[in-house]
XYZ file of C-alpha atoms in Angstrom:
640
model
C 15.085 18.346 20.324
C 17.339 21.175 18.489
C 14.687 22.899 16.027
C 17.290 24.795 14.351
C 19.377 21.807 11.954
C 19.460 19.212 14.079
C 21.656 16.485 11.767
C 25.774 16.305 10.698
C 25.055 16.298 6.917
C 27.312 13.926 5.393
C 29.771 15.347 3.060
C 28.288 14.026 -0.356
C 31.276 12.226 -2.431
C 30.446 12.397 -5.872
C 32.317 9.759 -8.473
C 35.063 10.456 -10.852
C 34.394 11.467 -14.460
C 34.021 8.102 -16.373
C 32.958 7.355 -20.049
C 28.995 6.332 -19.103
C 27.057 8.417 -16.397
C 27.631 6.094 -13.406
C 24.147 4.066 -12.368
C 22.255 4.922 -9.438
C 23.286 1.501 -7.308
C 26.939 2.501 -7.933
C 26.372 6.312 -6.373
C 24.612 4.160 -3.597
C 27.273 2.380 -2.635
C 29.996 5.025 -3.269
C 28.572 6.732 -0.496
C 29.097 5.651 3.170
C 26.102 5.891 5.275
C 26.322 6.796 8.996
C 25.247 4.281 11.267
C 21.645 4.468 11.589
C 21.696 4.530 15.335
C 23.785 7.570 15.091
C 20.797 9.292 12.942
C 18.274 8.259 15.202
C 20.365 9.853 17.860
C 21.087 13.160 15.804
C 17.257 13.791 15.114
C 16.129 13.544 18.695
C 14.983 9.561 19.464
C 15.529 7.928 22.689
C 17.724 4.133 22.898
C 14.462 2.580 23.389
C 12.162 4.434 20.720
C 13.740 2.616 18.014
C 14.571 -0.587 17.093
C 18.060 -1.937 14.881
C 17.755 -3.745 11.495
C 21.658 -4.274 10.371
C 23.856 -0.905 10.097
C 21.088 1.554 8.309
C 17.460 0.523 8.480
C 15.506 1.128 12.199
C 11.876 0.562 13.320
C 10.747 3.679 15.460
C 8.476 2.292 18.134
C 4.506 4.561 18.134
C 5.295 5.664 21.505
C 7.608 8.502 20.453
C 4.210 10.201 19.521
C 3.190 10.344 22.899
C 6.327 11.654 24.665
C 6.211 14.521 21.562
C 2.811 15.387 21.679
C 2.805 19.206 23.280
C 5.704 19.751 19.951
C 4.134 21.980 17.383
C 4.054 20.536 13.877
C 6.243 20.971 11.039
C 4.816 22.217 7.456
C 3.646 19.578 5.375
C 4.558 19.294 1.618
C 3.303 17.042 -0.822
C 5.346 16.042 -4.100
C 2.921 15.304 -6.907
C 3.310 15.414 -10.673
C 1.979 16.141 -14.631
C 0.852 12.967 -16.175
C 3.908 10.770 -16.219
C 5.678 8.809 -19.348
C 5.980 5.436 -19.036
C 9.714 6.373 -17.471
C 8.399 8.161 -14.416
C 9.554 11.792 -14.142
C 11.182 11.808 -10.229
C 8.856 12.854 -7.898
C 10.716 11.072 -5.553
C 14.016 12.120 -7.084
C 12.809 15.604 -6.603
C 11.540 14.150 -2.819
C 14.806 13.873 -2.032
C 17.140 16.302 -3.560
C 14.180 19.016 -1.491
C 15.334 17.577 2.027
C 18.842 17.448 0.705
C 18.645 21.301 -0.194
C 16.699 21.969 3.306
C 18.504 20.228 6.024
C 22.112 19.945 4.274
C 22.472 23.226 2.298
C 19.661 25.365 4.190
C 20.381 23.859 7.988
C 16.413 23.746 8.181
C 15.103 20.625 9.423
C 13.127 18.502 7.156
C 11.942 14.953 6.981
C 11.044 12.448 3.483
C 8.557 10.308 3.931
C 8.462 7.856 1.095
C 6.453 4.670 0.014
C 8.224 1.367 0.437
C 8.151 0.176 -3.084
C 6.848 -3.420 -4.765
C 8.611 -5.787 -5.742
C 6.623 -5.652 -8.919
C 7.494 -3.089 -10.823
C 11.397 -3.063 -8.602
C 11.389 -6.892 -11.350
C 9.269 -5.364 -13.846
C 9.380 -1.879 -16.106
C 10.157 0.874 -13.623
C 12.513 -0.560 -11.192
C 12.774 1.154 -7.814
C 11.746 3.864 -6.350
C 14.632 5.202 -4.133
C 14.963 8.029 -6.403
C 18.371 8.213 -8.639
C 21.687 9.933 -9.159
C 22.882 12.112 -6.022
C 19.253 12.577 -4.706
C 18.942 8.707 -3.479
C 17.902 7.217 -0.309
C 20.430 4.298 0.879
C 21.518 1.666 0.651
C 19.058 1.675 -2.296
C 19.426 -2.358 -2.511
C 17.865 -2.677 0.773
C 15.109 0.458 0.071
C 13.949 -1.619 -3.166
C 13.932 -4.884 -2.238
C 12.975 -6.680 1.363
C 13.372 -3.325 4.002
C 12.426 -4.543 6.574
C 9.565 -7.196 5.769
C 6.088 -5.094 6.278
C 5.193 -6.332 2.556
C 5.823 -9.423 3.134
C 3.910 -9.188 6.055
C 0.696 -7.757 4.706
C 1.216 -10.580 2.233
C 0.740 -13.271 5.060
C -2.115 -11.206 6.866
C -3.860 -10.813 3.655
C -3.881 -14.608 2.350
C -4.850 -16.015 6.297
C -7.892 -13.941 5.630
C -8.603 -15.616 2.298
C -7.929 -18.963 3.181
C -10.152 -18.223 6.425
C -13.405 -17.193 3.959
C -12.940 -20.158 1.682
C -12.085 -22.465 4.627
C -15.438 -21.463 6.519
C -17.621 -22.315 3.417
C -16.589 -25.321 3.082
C -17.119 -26.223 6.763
C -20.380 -24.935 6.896
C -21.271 -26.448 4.225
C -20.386 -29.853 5.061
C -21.150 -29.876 9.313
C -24.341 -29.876 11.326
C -24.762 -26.597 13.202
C -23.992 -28.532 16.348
C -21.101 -29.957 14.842
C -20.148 -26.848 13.863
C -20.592 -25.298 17.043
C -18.829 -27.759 19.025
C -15.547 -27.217 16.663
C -16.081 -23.434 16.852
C -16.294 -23.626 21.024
C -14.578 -26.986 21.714
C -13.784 -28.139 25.073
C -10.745 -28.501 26.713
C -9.914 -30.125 29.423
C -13.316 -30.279 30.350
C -14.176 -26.484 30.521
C -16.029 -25.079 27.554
C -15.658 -21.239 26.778
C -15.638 -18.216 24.218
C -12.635 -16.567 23.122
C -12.628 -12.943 23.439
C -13.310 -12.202 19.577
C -16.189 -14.996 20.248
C -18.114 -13.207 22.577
C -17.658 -9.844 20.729
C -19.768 -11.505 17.741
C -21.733 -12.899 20.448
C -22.554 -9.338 21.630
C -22.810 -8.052 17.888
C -25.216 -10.674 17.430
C -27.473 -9.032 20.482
C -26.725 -12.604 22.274
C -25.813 -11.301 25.872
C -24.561 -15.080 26.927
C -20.661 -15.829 27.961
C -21.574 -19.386 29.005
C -21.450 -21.645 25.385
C -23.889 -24.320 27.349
C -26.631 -21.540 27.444
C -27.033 -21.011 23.946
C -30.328 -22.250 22.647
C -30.669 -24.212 19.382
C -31.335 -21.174 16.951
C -28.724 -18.980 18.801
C -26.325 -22.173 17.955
C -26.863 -22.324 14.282
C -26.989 -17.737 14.113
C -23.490 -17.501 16.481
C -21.773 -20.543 13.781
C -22.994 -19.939 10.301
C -22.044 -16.880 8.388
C -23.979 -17.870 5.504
C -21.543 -16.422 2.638
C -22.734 -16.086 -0.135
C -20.060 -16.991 -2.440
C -20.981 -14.883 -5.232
C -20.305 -11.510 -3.212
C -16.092 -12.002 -2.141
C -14.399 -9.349 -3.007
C -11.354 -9.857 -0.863
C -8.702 -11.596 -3.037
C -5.197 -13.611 -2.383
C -2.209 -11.208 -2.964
C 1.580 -11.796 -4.028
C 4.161 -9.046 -4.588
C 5.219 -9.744 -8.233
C 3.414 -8.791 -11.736
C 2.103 -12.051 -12.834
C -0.565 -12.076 -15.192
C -1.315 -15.159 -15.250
C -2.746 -14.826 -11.388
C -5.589 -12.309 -12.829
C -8.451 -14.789 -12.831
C -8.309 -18.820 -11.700
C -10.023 -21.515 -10.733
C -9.425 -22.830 -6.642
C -10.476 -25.564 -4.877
C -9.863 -28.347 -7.738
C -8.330 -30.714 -5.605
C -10.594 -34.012 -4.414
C -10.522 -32.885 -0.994
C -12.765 -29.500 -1.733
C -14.497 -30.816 -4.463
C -17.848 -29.612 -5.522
C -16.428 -26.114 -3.402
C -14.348 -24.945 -6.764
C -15.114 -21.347 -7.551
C -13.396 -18.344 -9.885
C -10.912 -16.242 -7.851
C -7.778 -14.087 -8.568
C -4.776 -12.588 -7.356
C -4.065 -8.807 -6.643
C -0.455 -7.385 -6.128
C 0.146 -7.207 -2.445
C 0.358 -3.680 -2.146
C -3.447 -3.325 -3.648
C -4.742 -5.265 -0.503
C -6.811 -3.491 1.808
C -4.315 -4.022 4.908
C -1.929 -1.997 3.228
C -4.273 0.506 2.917
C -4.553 -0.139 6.492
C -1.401 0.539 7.323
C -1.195 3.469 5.352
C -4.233 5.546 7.175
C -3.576 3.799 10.860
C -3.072 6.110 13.847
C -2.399 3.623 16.219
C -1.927 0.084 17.229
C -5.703 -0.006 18.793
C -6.790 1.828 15.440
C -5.348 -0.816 13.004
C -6.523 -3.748 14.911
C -10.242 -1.765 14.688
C -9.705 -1.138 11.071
C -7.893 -4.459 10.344
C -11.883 -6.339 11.974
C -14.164 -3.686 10.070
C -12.875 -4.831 6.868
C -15.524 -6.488 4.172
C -14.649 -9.431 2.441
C -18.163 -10.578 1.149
C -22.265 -10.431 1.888
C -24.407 -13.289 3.325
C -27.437 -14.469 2.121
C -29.170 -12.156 3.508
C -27.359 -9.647 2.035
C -25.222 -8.153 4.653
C -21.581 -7.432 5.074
C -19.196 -10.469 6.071
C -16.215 -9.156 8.051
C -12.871 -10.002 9.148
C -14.135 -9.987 12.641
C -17.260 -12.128 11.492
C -14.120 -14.873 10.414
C -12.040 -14.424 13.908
C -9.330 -13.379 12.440
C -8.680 -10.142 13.803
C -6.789 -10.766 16.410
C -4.366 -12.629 14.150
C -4.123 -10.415 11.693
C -3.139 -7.753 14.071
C -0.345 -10.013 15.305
C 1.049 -10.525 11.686
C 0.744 -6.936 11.199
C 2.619 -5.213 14.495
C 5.673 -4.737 13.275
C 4.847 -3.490 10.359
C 3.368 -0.606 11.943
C 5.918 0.799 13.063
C 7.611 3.366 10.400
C 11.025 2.475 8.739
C 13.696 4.713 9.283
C 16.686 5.255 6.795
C 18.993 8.096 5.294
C 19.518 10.141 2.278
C 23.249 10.110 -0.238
C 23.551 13.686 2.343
C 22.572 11.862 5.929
C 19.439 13.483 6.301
C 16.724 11.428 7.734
C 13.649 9.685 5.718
C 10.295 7.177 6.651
C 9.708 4.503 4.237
C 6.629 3.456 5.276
C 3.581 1.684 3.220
C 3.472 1.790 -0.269
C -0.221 1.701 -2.008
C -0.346 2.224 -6.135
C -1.895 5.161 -6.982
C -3.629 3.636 -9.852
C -4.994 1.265 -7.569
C -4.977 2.029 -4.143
C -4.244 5.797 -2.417
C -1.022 6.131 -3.572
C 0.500 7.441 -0.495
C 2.648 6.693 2.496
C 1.687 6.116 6.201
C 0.080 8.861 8.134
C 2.472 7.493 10.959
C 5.338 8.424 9.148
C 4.176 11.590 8.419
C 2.700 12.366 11.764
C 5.829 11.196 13.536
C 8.998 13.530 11.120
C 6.013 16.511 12.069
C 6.907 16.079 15.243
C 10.582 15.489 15.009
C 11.434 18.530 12.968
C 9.954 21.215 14.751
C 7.729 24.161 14.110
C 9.933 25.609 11.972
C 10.965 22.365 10.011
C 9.406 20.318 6.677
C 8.065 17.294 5.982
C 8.111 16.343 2.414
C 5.858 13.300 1.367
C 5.156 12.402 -2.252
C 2.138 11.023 -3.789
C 2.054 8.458 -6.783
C 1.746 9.472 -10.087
C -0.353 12.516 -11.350
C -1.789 14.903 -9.255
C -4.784 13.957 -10.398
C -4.417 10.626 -8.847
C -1.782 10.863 -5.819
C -2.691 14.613 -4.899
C -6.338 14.126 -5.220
C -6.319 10.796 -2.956
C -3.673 12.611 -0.502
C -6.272 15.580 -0.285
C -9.326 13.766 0.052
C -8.519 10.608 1.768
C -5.230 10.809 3.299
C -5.615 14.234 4.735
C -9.154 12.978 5.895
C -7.866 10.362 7.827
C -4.616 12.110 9.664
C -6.518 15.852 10.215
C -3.131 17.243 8.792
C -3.842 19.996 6.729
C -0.860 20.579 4.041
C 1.286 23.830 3.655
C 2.211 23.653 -0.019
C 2.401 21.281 -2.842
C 5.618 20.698 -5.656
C 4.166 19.568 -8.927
C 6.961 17.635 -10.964
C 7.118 18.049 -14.471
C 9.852 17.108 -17.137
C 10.466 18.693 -20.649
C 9.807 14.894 -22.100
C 6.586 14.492 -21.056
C 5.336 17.286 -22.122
C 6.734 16.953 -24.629
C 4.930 13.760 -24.909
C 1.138 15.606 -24.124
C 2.137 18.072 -27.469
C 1.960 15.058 -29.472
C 5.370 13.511 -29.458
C 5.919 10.036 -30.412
C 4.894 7.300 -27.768
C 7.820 6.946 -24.758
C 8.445 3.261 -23.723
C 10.469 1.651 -21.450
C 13.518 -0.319 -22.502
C 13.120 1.546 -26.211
C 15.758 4.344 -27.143
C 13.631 8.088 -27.169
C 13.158 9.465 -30.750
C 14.822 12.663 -31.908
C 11.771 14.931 -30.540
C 12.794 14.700 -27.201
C 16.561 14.672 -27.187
C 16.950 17.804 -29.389
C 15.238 21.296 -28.931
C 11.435 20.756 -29.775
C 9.979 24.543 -28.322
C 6.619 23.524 -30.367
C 6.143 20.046 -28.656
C 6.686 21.965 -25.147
C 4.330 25.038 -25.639
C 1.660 22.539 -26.480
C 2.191 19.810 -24.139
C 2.133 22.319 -21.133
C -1.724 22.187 -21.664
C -1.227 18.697 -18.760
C 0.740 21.419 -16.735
C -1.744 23.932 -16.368
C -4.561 21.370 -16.033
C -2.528 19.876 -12.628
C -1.733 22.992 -11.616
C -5.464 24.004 -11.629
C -6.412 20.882 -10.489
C -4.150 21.335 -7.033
C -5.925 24.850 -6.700
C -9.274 23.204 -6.550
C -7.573 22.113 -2.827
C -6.253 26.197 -1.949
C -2.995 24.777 -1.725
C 0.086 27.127 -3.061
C 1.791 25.131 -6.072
C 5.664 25.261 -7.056
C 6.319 23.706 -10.229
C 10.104 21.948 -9.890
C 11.204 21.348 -13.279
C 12.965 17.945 -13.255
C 16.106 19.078 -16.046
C 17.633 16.103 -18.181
C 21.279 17.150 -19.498
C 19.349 17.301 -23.421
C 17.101 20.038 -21.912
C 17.993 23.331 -23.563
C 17.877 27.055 -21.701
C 14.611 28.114 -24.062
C 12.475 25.011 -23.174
C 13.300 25.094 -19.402
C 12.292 29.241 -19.483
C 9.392 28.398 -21.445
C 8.123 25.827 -18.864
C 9.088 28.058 -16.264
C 7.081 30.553 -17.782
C 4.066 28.739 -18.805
C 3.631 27.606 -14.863
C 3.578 30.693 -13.763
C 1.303 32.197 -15.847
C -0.822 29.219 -15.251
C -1.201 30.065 -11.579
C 1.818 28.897 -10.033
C 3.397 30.462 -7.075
C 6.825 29.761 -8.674
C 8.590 26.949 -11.214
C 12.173 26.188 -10.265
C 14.839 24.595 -12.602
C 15.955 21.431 -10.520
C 19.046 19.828 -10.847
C 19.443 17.616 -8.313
C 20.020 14.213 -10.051
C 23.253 15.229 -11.090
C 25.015 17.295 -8.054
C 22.480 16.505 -5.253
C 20.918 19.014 -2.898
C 22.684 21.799 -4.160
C 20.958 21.599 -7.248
C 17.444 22.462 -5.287
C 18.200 24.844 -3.233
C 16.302 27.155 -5.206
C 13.203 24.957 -5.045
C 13.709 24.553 -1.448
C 13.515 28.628 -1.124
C 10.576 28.657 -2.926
C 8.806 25.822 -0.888
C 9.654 27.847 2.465
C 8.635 31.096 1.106
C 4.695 29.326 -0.210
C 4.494 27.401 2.759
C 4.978 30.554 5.311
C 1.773 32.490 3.404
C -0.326 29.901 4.754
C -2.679 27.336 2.784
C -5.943 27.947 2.577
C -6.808 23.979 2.310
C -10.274 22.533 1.590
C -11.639 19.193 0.105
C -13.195 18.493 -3.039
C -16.474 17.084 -1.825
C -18.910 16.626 1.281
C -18.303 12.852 1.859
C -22.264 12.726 3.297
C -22.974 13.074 -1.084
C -24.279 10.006 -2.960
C -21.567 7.788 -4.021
C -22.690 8.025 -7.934
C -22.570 12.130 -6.809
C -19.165 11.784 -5.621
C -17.609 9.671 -8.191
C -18.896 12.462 -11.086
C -17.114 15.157 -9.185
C -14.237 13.735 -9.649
C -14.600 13.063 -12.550
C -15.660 16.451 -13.881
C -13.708 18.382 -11.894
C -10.450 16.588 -11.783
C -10.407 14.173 -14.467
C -12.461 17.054 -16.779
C -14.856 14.345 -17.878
C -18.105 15.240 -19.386
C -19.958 12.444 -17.078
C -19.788 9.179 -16.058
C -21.342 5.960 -17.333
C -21.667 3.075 -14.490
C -21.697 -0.255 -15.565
C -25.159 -2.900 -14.236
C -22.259 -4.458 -11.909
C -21.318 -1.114 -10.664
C -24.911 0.164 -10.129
C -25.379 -2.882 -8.044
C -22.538 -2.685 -5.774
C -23.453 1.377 -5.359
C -26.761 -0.232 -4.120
C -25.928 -2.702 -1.912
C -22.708 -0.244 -0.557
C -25.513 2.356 0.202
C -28.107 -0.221 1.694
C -25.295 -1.706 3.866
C -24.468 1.945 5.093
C -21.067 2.624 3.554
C -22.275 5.482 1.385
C -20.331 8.492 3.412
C -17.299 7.351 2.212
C -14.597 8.971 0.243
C -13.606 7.948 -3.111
C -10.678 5.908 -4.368
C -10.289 6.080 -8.598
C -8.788 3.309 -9.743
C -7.532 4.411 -12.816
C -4.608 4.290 -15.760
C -2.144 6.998 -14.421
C -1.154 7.596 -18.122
C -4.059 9.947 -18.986
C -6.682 12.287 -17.549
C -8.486 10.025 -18.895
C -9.407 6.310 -18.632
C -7.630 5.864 -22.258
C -3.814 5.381 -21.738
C -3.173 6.817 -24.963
C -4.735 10.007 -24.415
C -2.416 12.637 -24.139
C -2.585 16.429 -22.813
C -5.732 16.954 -21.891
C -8.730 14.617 -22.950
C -12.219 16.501 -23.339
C -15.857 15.728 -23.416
C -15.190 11.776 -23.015
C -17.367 9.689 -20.572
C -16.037 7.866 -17.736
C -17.057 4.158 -17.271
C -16.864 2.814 -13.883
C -16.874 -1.200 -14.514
C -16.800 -1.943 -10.814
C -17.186 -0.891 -7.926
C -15.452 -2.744 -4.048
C -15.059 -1.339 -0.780
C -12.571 -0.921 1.676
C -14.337 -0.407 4.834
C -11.465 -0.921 6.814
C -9.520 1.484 4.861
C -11.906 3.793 4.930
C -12.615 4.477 0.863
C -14.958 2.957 -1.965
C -12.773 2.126 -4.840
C -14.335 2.450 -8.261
C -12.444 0.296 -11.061
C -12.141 2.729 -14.118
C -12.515 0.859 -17.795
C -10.049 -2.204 -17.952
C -8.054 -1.587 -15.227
C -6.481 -4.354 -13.710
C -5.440 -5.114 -10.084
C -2.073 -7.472 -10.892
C 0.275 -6.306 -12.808
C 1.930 -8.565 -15.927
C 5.651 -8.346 -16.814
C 6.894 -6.854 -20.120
C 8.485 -8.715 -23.250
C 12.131 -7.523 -21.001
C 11.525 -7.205 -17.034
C 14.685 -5.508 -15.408
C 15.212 -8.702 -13.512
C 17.392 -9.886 -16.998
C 19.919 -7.271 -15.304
C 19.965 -8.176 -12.067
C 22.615 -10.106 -10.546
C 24.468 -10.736 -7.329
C 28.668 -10.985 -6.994
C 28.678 -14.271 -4.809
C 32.364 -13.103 -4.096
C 31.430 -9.922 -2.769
C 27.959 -10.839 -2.041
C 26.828 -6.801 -4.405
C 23.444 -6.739 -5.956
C 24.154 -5.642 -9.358
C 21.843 -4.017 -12.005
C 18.798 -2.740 -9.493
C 17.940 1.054 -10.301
């Protein structure tokens, strides 16, 4: 492994002058990518540590962990942001124009590891998430849309699990326990006997029998009745577009499972637990373990139902070992990137796989950076990468880049509403130094909000061509005084890593004083304690009001022993607040917590914040109206 710039930067070709800017598919595919075996080979893999998907997408296989695990680590960087516009302000624009400026301007090795994004929002309002104009990772057609299939794969994982809780209902509802029994244990060809995820409920049962003739009557009827209590299911069917119409339904109308109808939904795939999964995993045997620890519902009795109750685990785990293993791909300069996992923020973690991020450590060397972003706000992304992802992996972080954009602040000083697909008013195309001063207010309040964690904070200043020289310097200014270690001009949409090499200066230089990292809370507090620290602290809340439903799933989380647990907010990532309309920074408002699940194979208990919803619905104009495929040339057109 060559610690000191270890990659061929490719040479990046930027497109003639023309009358619009060009789109970000059309800098994609104006660039030629090198073949991704060749970067595997450049940043240190073995043949065998990686496997091929076409010309520029490869698996890398978990094992490369072990054969680098005397290496040193890397520093670790987070990319958060202020409280986004509707538009997104390029956090992972900013992602990759960083490793751009590192490994192809700076020769320092560096590493982005990126969510893989939904399909949702890719069809919906946003688009994708590849990040845009010379700071891309491609081919951006094949980062937004399929990769290489782990989505599609939690998707199938995720809906054999809900068809298995529904499906054992209804049989034991309708058998005898020995009928039950003898379908659970049949016998074939004349030799009855458990399978291995059998006799592990057997043994969790405190029934030390392997032979299924042994069993007495009322072992029979405890070993094949789970005894769900319908009621209590929590674990819902998942598909990976925004359809609204999926947010609450009736199954099991047909004749053949009638009088076995009950209400149900549909969650976008990503906001299933198994990609939360995914997303904290370690290792093979750690996912599987996770992947059977997972809740779906209570029994009767009042006690957790779990995948490994169902039998399932084992299958899932099949479905799901692939997807493990991290995606690799290339920035428009040939430096290397994961794309790995992709929870919401608003709804899940918000962050990519620990894998990823454990695995470009390694690669880049002691002296090298790994730059990982985290969804939306820092008070949503940052906080859940501090308290839950950071948790999980035991990787402390170096140094954190806040992105922030002269629109939306302008936006928190009380600009008119941004919205997608609608042309912005005057206020934020023409010099506004007013709306700036007084939307910083968000700035400082994420900047002190990242402190809270002793992390060193660089504001990068995402510039738009109508920013002006006295709103950037005020912004710069503002940060600083704010507590920032430094705020950098960026300008890497428009001439690629060049344009933060500054940032990438200041990153090495906060990163070498050392990070004095902590977490926000003892996870041994109460949950109701935990949730209000948040919310104070973070959030700046006055308190928090929980709902009867809540209270009662606090209750039965803590009687059930899931209590020491850290907390995932799912909240609207438009505000501090739980109010999507409230800009800057919100004050003396109560939080209500309306729900409350659990992810106990995650690892988090997820608090639902007001209204917010778990599917996403499409808009009046979804992007998919522009997008189009040449069936001469076989091009996507219109994804950005």
């Amino acid at each position: 492994l060559n610690i000191h710039g270890f990659i061929l930067p490719t040479r990046l070709r930027h497109l003639p002058p023309m009358c619009f800017p060009p789109s970000d598919l059309e800098i994609s595919r104006a660039q030629t990518p090198k073949a991704v075996d060749v970067l595997a080979k450049e940043i240190g893999l073995l043949a065998d540590e990686i496997e091929i998907y076409g010309k520029s997408k490869a698996k890398v296989r978990l094992s490369l962990l072990e054969r680098l695990k005397d290496q040193a680590d890397g520093k670790y960087v987070l990319v958060a942001g202020i409280t986004p516009t509707p538009l997104g302000e390029g956090k992972s624009t900013v992602t990759v124009g960083l490793v751009q400026a590192l490994t192809a301007h700076l020769n320092i090795n560096s590493f982005a590891c990126l969510r893989q994004p939904s399909q949702g929002p890719t069809f919906g309002v946003k688009g994708g998430a590849a990040g845009g104009g010379y700071a891309q990772v491609i081919p951006m057609e094949e980062f937004n849309l399929h990769l290489t299939g782990d989505i599609h794969a939690i998707t199938a994982a995720n809906n054999l699990l809900a068809a298995a809780i529904d499906t054992r209902i209804l049989h034991e509802n309708t058998q005898t326990d020995k009928a039950l029994y003898n379908r659970l244990v049949p016998s074939v060809n004349g030799v009855r006997e458990f399978s291995s995820i059998q006799l592990a409920r057997l043994k969790k049962l405190g029934i030390n029998k392997t032979d299924p003739s042994a069993l007495t009557e009322e072992e029979v009827s405890k070993f094949a009745r789970l005894n769900i209590d319908p009621s209590t299911i929590t674990w819902q069917r998942v598909l990976d577009t925004n359809d609204r119409f999926l947010r609450k339904m009736t199954i099991g109308q047909a004749p053949t499972e009638k009088g076995y109808s009950r209400q149900a939904q549909f969650d976008i795939a990503v906001a299933s637990e198994i990609m939360a999964v995914l997303a904290l995993t370690d290792s093979l045997a750690d996912m599987k373990e996770r992947l059977g620890r997972m809740v779906v519902a209570s029994d009767k009795d009042g006690q957790p139902v779990t995948a490994e109750d169902l039998g399932v685990t084992g299958a899932l785990t099949v479905l799901m070992k692939d997807a493990i293993k991290p995606n690799l791909m290339q920035t428009l300069e040939g430096t290397p990137v994961f794309v790995h996992a992709g929870p919401f923020a608003n709804i899940a973690h918000g962050n990519s796989s620990v894998l990823a991020d454990k695995i470009a450590l390694k690669l880049v060397g002691q002296e090298g950076f790994v730059v990982t972003e985290a969804g939306f706000g820092a008070d949503i992304g940052m906080e859940k990468f501090f308290n839950i992802k950071c948790r999980a992996s035991g990787l402390v972080p170096n140094a954190v880049v806040l992105v922030a954009t002269v629109r939306a602040l302008k936006m928190h000083g009380g600009g008119p509403s941004v919205t997608a697909g609608v042309p912005l008013k005057r206020e934020y195309t023409e010099e506004n130094i007013q709306l700036v001063a007084d939307g910083c207010c968000n700035l400082q309040k994420q900047i002190q909000i990242a402190q809270l964690f002793g992390v060193p904070v660089i504001v990068a200043l995402n510039v738009f061509k109508t920013d002006t020289r006295a709103e950037i310097d005020l912004v710069c200014e503002l940060a600083k005084r704010a507590g920032a270690f430094d705020a950098v001009p960026c300008y890497h949409w428009s001439i690629g890593g060049k344009g933060t090499v500054e940032l990438a200066r200041a990153v090495r230089e906060a990163a070498s004083k050392g990070s004095r990292f902590r977490f926000l809370y003892d996870v041994q507090l109460p949950i109701v304690e935990k949730i209000r620290t948040i919310a104070q602290a973070v959030y700046g809340a006055k308190d928090i009001e929980l709902s009867p439903e809540a209270q009662s799933k606090i209750d039965r989380y803590t009687q059930q022993g899931f209590g020491n647990l850290p907390i995932c907010m799912a909240k609207t990532h438009l505000s501090l607040s739980h109010q999507p309309d409230k800009k800057g920074v919100p004050r003396d408002f109560i939080l209500p917590i309306s729900d409350v699940r659990a992810s106990i194979g995650a690892g988090f208990i997820y608090p639902l914040v007001g209204t917010m919803s778990t599917m996403p619905g499409l808009p009046t104009r979804p992007c998919f109206y522009d997008i189009d495929l040449d069936t001469e040339t076989e091009q996507v057109k219109g994804l950005f």
